[in-house]
Short mmCIF file of C-alpha atoms in Angstrom, two decimals:
data_model
loop_
_atom_site.label_atom_id
_atom_site.label_comp_id
_atom_site.label_asym_id
_atom_site.label_seq_id
_atom_site.Cartn_x
_atom_site.Cartn_y
_atom_site.Cartn_z
CA ALA A 1381 110.14 109.80 90.63
CA LYS A 1382 107.06 111.21 89.70
CA ARG A 1383 105.26 110.52 93.22
CA PHE A 1384 108.29 112.30 95.18
CA ASP A 1385 108.57 115.16 92.77
CA THR A 1386 112.13 114.16 91.68
CA THR A 1387 113.70 112.73 88.73
CA VAL A 1388 115.28 109.48 87.70
CA GLU A 1389 118.61 110.98 87.57
CA ALA A 1390 118.66 112.22 91.30
CA LEU A 1391 117.17 108.80 92.34
CA LEU A 1392 120.24 107.10 90.80
CA ASP A 1393 122.47 109.56 92.02
CA ALA A 1394 121.09 109.56 95.93
CA ASN A 1395 121.31 105.93 95.80
CA ASP A 1396 124.73 105.55 93.93
CA ILE A 1397 122.99 103.57 91.18
CA GLN A 1398 124.85 103.43 87.83
CA ASN A 1399 122.11 101.61 85.76
CA PRO A 1400 118.58 102.34 86.21
CA ASP A 1401 117.94 98.69 84.81
CA LEU A 1402 119.03 97.21 88.27
CA ILE A 1403 116.38 99.01 90.05
CA TYR A 1404 113.89 96.56 91.26
CA ILE A 1405 110.29 96.31 92.46
CA GLY A 1406 110.25 96.41 96.47
CA GLN A 1407 113.85 97.77 96.48
CA ALA A 1408 113.95 100.49 99.23
CA LEU A 1409 115.74 103.81 97.74
CA ILE A 1410 116.62 107.19 99.46
CA ILE A 1411 114.60 109.56 98.16
CA PRO A 1412 116.47 113.00 97.57
CA GLY A 1413 115.71 115.79 99.81
CA GLU A 1414 113.21 115.80 102.64
CA TYR A 1415 112.22 112.63 101.97
CA GLN A 1416 115.39 110.60 102.89
CA PRO A 1417 114.87 108.26 106.03
CA LEU A 1418 117.41 109.88 108.59
CA ASP A 1419 117.73 109.55 112.44
CA MET A 1420 115.63 106.61 112.34
CA THR A 1421 115.41 104.26 115.31
CA ILE A 1422 115.68 100.36 114.07
CA ARG A 1423 115.78 97.22 115.81
CA ILE A 1424 117.33 93.68 115.06
CA ILE A 1425 115.15 91.10 114.38
CA GLU A 1426 117.13 88.10 114.27
CA HIS A 1427 119.99 86.54 116.61
CA GLY A 1428 123.53 86.69 115.28
CA VAL A 1429 123.02 89.53 112.63
CA ARG A 1430 126.05 90.75 111.31
CA LEU A 1431 127.15 94.28 111.39
CA ARG A 1432 129.48 94.88 108.46
CA SER A 1433 132.07 97.26 107.44
CA ALA A 1434 130.42 98.14 104.23
CA PRO A 1435 127.03 97.92 102.62
CA ASP A 1436 128.20 94.69 100.89
CA PHE A 1437 127.38 91.00 101.82
CA GLY A 1438 131.20 90.44 101.22
CA SER A 1439 132.63 92.88 103.74
CA ASN A 1440 134.32 92.25 106.60
CA VAL A 1441 131.89 91.52 109.94
CA ILE A 1442 132.55 93.91 112.63
CA VAL A 1443 130.51 92.29 115.48
CA LEU A 1444 127.48 89.70 115.61
CA LEU A 1445 124.31 91.35 116.74
CA GLY A 1446 121.66 90.20 119.12
CA LYS A 1447 117.91 90.02 118.53
CA ASP A 1448 116.33 93.35 119.65
CA THR A 1449 119.28 95.39 119.32
CA GLU A 1450 118.22 99.02 118.92
CA PHE A 1451 120.13 101.93 117.10
CA GLY A 1452 119.18 105.23 116.74
CA ASN A 1453 120.32 107.78 114.55
CA ALA A 1454 120.36 104.85 111.71
CA SER A 1455 120.30 106.21 108.35
CA LEU A 1456 119.13 103.91 104.97
CA SER A 1457 121.01 104.17 101.91
CA GLY A 1458 119.76 101.80 99.25
CA ASP A 1459 119.29 98.19 101.02
CA TRP A 1460 121.44 99.03 103.86
CA TRP A 1461 121.03 100.85 107.26
CA GLN A 1462 124.15 102.73 108.35
CA VAL A 1463 124.37 102.62 111.99
CA GLN A 1464 127.21 103.80 114.59
CA CYS A 1465 128.49 100.90 117.06
CA GLN A 1466 131.50 100.57 119.15
CA GLY A 1467 132.88 103.86 118.13
CA THR A 1468 132.70 102.97 114.37
CA SER A 1469 130.69 103.27 111.45
CA GLY A 1470 128.97 99.80 110.32
CA TYR A 1471 126.05 98.54 108.19
CA ILE A 1472 123.15 96.28 108.58
CA HIS A 1473 121.19 94.83 105.45
CA MET A 1474 117.57 96.17 106.02
CA SER A 1475 116.11 92.71 105.66
CA MET A 1476 117.46 91.87 109.30
CA VAL A 1477 115.62 95.26 110.92
CA GLU A 1478 112.49 96.86 111.39
CA MET A 1479 111.83 100.73 112.07
CA VAL A 1480 111.00 101.21 115.80
CA VAL A 1481 107.77 103.34 115.96
CA PRO A 1482 107.53 105.51 119.20
CA ASN A 1483 104.25 104.41 121.00
CA PRO A 1484 102.20 107.78 121.45
CA ASP A 1485 100.06 106.31 123.92
CA PRO A 1486 97.66 108.82 122.82
CA VAL A 1487 94.73 110.27 124.85
CA VAL A 1488 92.20 110.30 122.58
CA PRO A 1489 88.14 110.69 123.17
CA PRO A 1490 85.99 107.85 122.20
CA ASN A 1491 85.40 107.78 118.83
CA VAL A 1492 87.71 110.43 117.52
CA ILE A 1493 89.57 109.72 114.12
CA VAL A 1494 93.25 110.52 114.45
CA TYR A 1495 94.50 110.73 111.11
CA ARG A 1496 97.41 108.78 109.90
CA SER A 1497 98.97 108.66 106.47
CA GLN A 1498 100.02 105.64 104.38
CA TRP A 1499 103.75 107.12 104.38
CA ASP A 1500 104.32 107.10 108.12
CA VAL A 1501 107.22 105.20 109.39
CA ASP A 1502 104.89 102.29 110.40
CA ALA A 1503 103.60 101.82 106.95
CA SER A 1504 106.87 101.33 105.35
CA ASN A 1505 106.46 97.84 103.83
CA ARG A 1506 104.04 98.67 101.05
CA VAL A 1507 103.01 101.82 98.75
CA ASN A 1508 99.51 100.55 98.45
CA ASP A 1509 98.31 100.36 101.92
CA CYS A 1510 95.87 103.20 101.86
CA GLY A 1511 93.04 100.66 102.88
CA GLN A 1512 95.36 99.25 105.75
CA THR A 1513 95.77 102.76 107.12
CA CYS A 1514 92.33 103.46 107.34
CA VAL A 1515 91.62 100.34 109.02
CA ALA A 1516 94.09 101.58 111.45
CA MET A 1517 92.63 105.25 111.83
CA LEU A 1518 89.33 103.41 112.37
CA ALA A 1519 90.73 100.94 115.05
CA GLY A 1520 92.28 103.85 116.91
CA SER A 1521 88.79 105.30 117.34
CA ARG A 1522 87.58 102.40 119.16
CA GLY A 1523 90.92 102.31 121.35
CA VAL A 1524 92.74 99.61 119.38
CA TYR A 1525 96.08 101.29 118.56
CA VAL A 1526 97.95 99.10 115.60
CA LYS A 1527 101.17 99.49 113.24
CA ILE A 1528 100.27 99.82 109.82
CA ASN A 1529 102.89 97.13 109.05
CA ASP A 1530 101.51 94.63 111.66
CA LEU A 1531 98.04 94.48 109.98
CA PRO A 1532 98.04 90.77 108.55
CA TYR A 1533 96.19 91.41 105.30
CA GLN A 1534 98.35 93.77 102.98
CA SER A 1535 97.68 94.76 99.60
CA THR A 1536 98.87 92.23 96.57
CA THR A 1537 101.65 92.91 94.48
CA THR A 1538 99.54 94.67 92.07
CA GLY A 1539 98.76 97.25 94.88
CA ILE A 1540 95.10 95.88 95.40
CA SER A 1541 93.10 95.56 98.93
CA SER A 1542 89.66 94.53 98.49
CA ALA A 1543 86.82 95.29 101.11
CA ASP A 1544 86.98 91.77 102.38
CA ASP A 1545 90.54 92.08 103.06
CA LEU A 1546 89.75 95.29 105.41
CA VAL A 1547 87.03 93.70 107.11
CA ARG A 1548 89.61 90.45 107.90
CA ASN A 1549 91.92 92.94 109.80
CA PHE A 1550 89.17 94.47 111.59
CA ASN A 1551 88.46 90.95 112.84
CA HIS A 1552 92.10 90.13 113.49
CA LEU A 1553 91.98 93.23 115.67
CA GLY A 1554 88.79 92.06 117.48
CA LEU A 1555 86.65 94.50 116.12
CA THR A 1556 84.21 91.99 114.44
CA THR A 1557 81.49 94.33 113.59
CA ALA A 1558 82.98 95.49 110.39
CA ARG A 1559 81.08 94.90 107.18
CA VAL A 1560 81.32 95.67 103.51
CA VAL A 1561 78.13 98.11 102.31
CA ASN A 1562 77.45 97.96 98.57
CA LEU A 1563 75.91 101.72 98.22
CA PRO A 1564 73.43 102.52 95.59
CA LEU A 1565 74.33 105.53 93.59
CA SER A 1566 71.28 107.36 95.35
CA SER A 1567 72.30 106.44 98.48
CA ARG A 1568 74.70 108.55 101.06
CA SER A 1569 77.64 107.26 102.39
CA PRO A 1570 77.60 106.05 106.28
CA ARG A 1571 79.80 108.31 108.34
CA ASN A 1572 83.14 107.57 109.48
CA SER A 1573 83.06 104.56 106.67
CA ILE A 1574 85.79 103.49 104.61
CA CYS A 1575 85.14 104.42 100.84
CA LEU A 1576 86.76 102.95 97.87
CA ILE A 1577 86.94 106.15 95.06
CA TRP A 1578 88.75 106.64 91.86
CA TYR A 1579 91.46 108.88 92.33
CA GLY A 1580 91.36 110.24 88.86
CA GLY A 1581 88.15 111.80 89.86
CA LEU A 1582 89.93 114.55 92.10
CA GLU A 1583 91.11 117.55 90.59
CA ARG A 1584 94.91 117.38 90.48
CA ASN A 1585 95.52 120.43 92.11
CA SER A 1586 93.64 119.18 95.14
CA VAL A 1587 96.01 116.15 95.70
CA GLN A 1588 99.49 115.81 96.33
CA ASP A 1589 99.72 112.80 94.80
CA LYS A 1590 99.12 114.10 90.89
CA GLY A 1591 100.54 111.30 89.01
CA PHE A 1592 98.19 108.75 90.80
CA THR A 1593 94.87 108.12 88.89
CA ASP A 1594 94.00 104.69 90.19
CA TRP A 1595 91.17 103.14 92.81
CA HIS A 1596 91.82 104.52 96.59
CA TRP A 1597 90.50 104.16 100.18
CA VAL A 1598 89.88 107.01 101.84
CA ILE A 1599 87.61 107.61 105.23
CA PHE A 1600 84.36 109.73 104.55
CA LEU A 1601 83.81 112.10 107.57
CA ARG A 1602 80.90 113.98 107.04
CA THR A 1603 79.58 116.86 104.39
CA THR A 1604 79.00 120.47 104.32
CA ARG A 1605 76.87 122.21 101.91
CA ASN A 1606 79.19 122.50 99.28
CA ARG A 1607 82.24 120.13 100.46
CA VAL A 1608 82.94 116.14 101.19
CA VAL A 1609 85.27 115.91 104.37
CA VAL A 1610 87.46 112.87 104.18
CA HIS A 1611 90.73 111.38 105.71
CA ASP A 1612 92.79 110.79 102.70
CA PRO A 1613 95.90 108.96 103.38
CA ASP A 1614 97.81 109.75 100.43
CA PHE A 1615 99.42 112.84 101.82
CA TRP A 1616 103.10 112.94 103.02
CA ARG A 1617 105.44 115.56 104.49
CA PRO A 1618 105.70 118.38 104.61
CA ARG A 1619 102.21 118.24 103.48
CA ARG A 1620 101.06 115.18 105.37
CA ASP A 1621 98.64 116.82 107.50
CA GLU A 1622 96.58 118.33 104.98
CA GLY A 1623 95.29 114.86 104.34
CA ALA A 1624 93.68 115.20 107.73
CA GLU A 1625 89.68 116.11 107.08
CA LYS A 1626 90.71 117.03 103.79
CA GLN A 1627 87.55 118.95 101.85
CA TYR A 1628 87.02 117.98 98.17
CA SER A 1629 84.19 119.69 96.42
CA LYS A 1630 81.01 117.66 95.87
CA ALA A 1631 81.62 117.89 92.09
CA GLU A 1632 85.21 115.91 92.61
CA TRP A 1633 83.60 113.71 95.34
CA ASN A 1634 80.68 112.53 92.85
CA ALA A 1635 83.24 111.77 90.02
CA ALA A 1636 85.67 109.98 92.33
CA PHE A 1637 83.06 107.85 94.66
CA ILE A 1638 81.76 105.71 91.75
CA PRO A 1639 81.30 102.00 91.38
CA TYR A 1640 84.06 99.92 90.91
CA GLY A 1641 84.41 97.71 87.40
CA SER A 1642 81.12 96.86 85.93
CA GLY A 1643 78.97 96.89 89.08
CA SER A 1644 76.27 99.71 89.84
CA THR A 1645 76.91 99.82 93.39
CA ARG A 1646 79.81 101.71 95.34
CA THR A 1647 82.14 100.16 98.09
CA CYS A 1648 82.46 100.88 101.41
CA VAL A 1649 83.80 99.08 104.64
CA GLU A 1650 81.75 100.28 107.87
CA LEU A 1651 82.66 99.59 111.30
CA VAL A 1652 79.21 99.91 113.28
#
């Protein structure tokens, strides 16, 4: 609720949930207001999926759907997608579908890092996938486009992605020059490297995700006289594009880019 500037009561109402104790970790919820996943295109991922008359496994079956069947204008309500089929409204459980991300086929100059958000539609299977989003951004700059959900090394149930996980994702994409850099406090980050920062070190009025103060991956792009410029994937609509080439003061950056745990070096992943 805090992450999306809403209330628990509004979440319950939007998802028709009477008891907040029944909300579980990993459940897909409609976010009140502009964050509702409406007008999405979804694809059936198995053969013989049942289109039901109501969002309930005990409801009547309207028709059996074939694998790769697509529906446009789908909307998510709780754990069920509502679609239009054969002139009637039906429901498909979210475990049986994937969201379709249009392939933008971007014409991008070599080495240009196009911004992506960890809240984009292709990053829907985790909340804590900032590291995977950074991998996808850097991979794109080398001509390798990948959906964030498709990277094999995702964050753990506690939201952790290690530097080695990010390197493994690069290796999976055939980008085998990625390496972990243990950076002394006296050294400057390599340009276009993925840096592990403590998000609580950034001023709260500088970020959109004001309630988040844990560890976070960003892409360090460059410095100016008084600023550090990064791609910060933790921005979402309507402020999504603010994360692109986001500028933080050097004081903020120095407070955020610190050693993880008891070590004396900071952590980067560089794609050389």
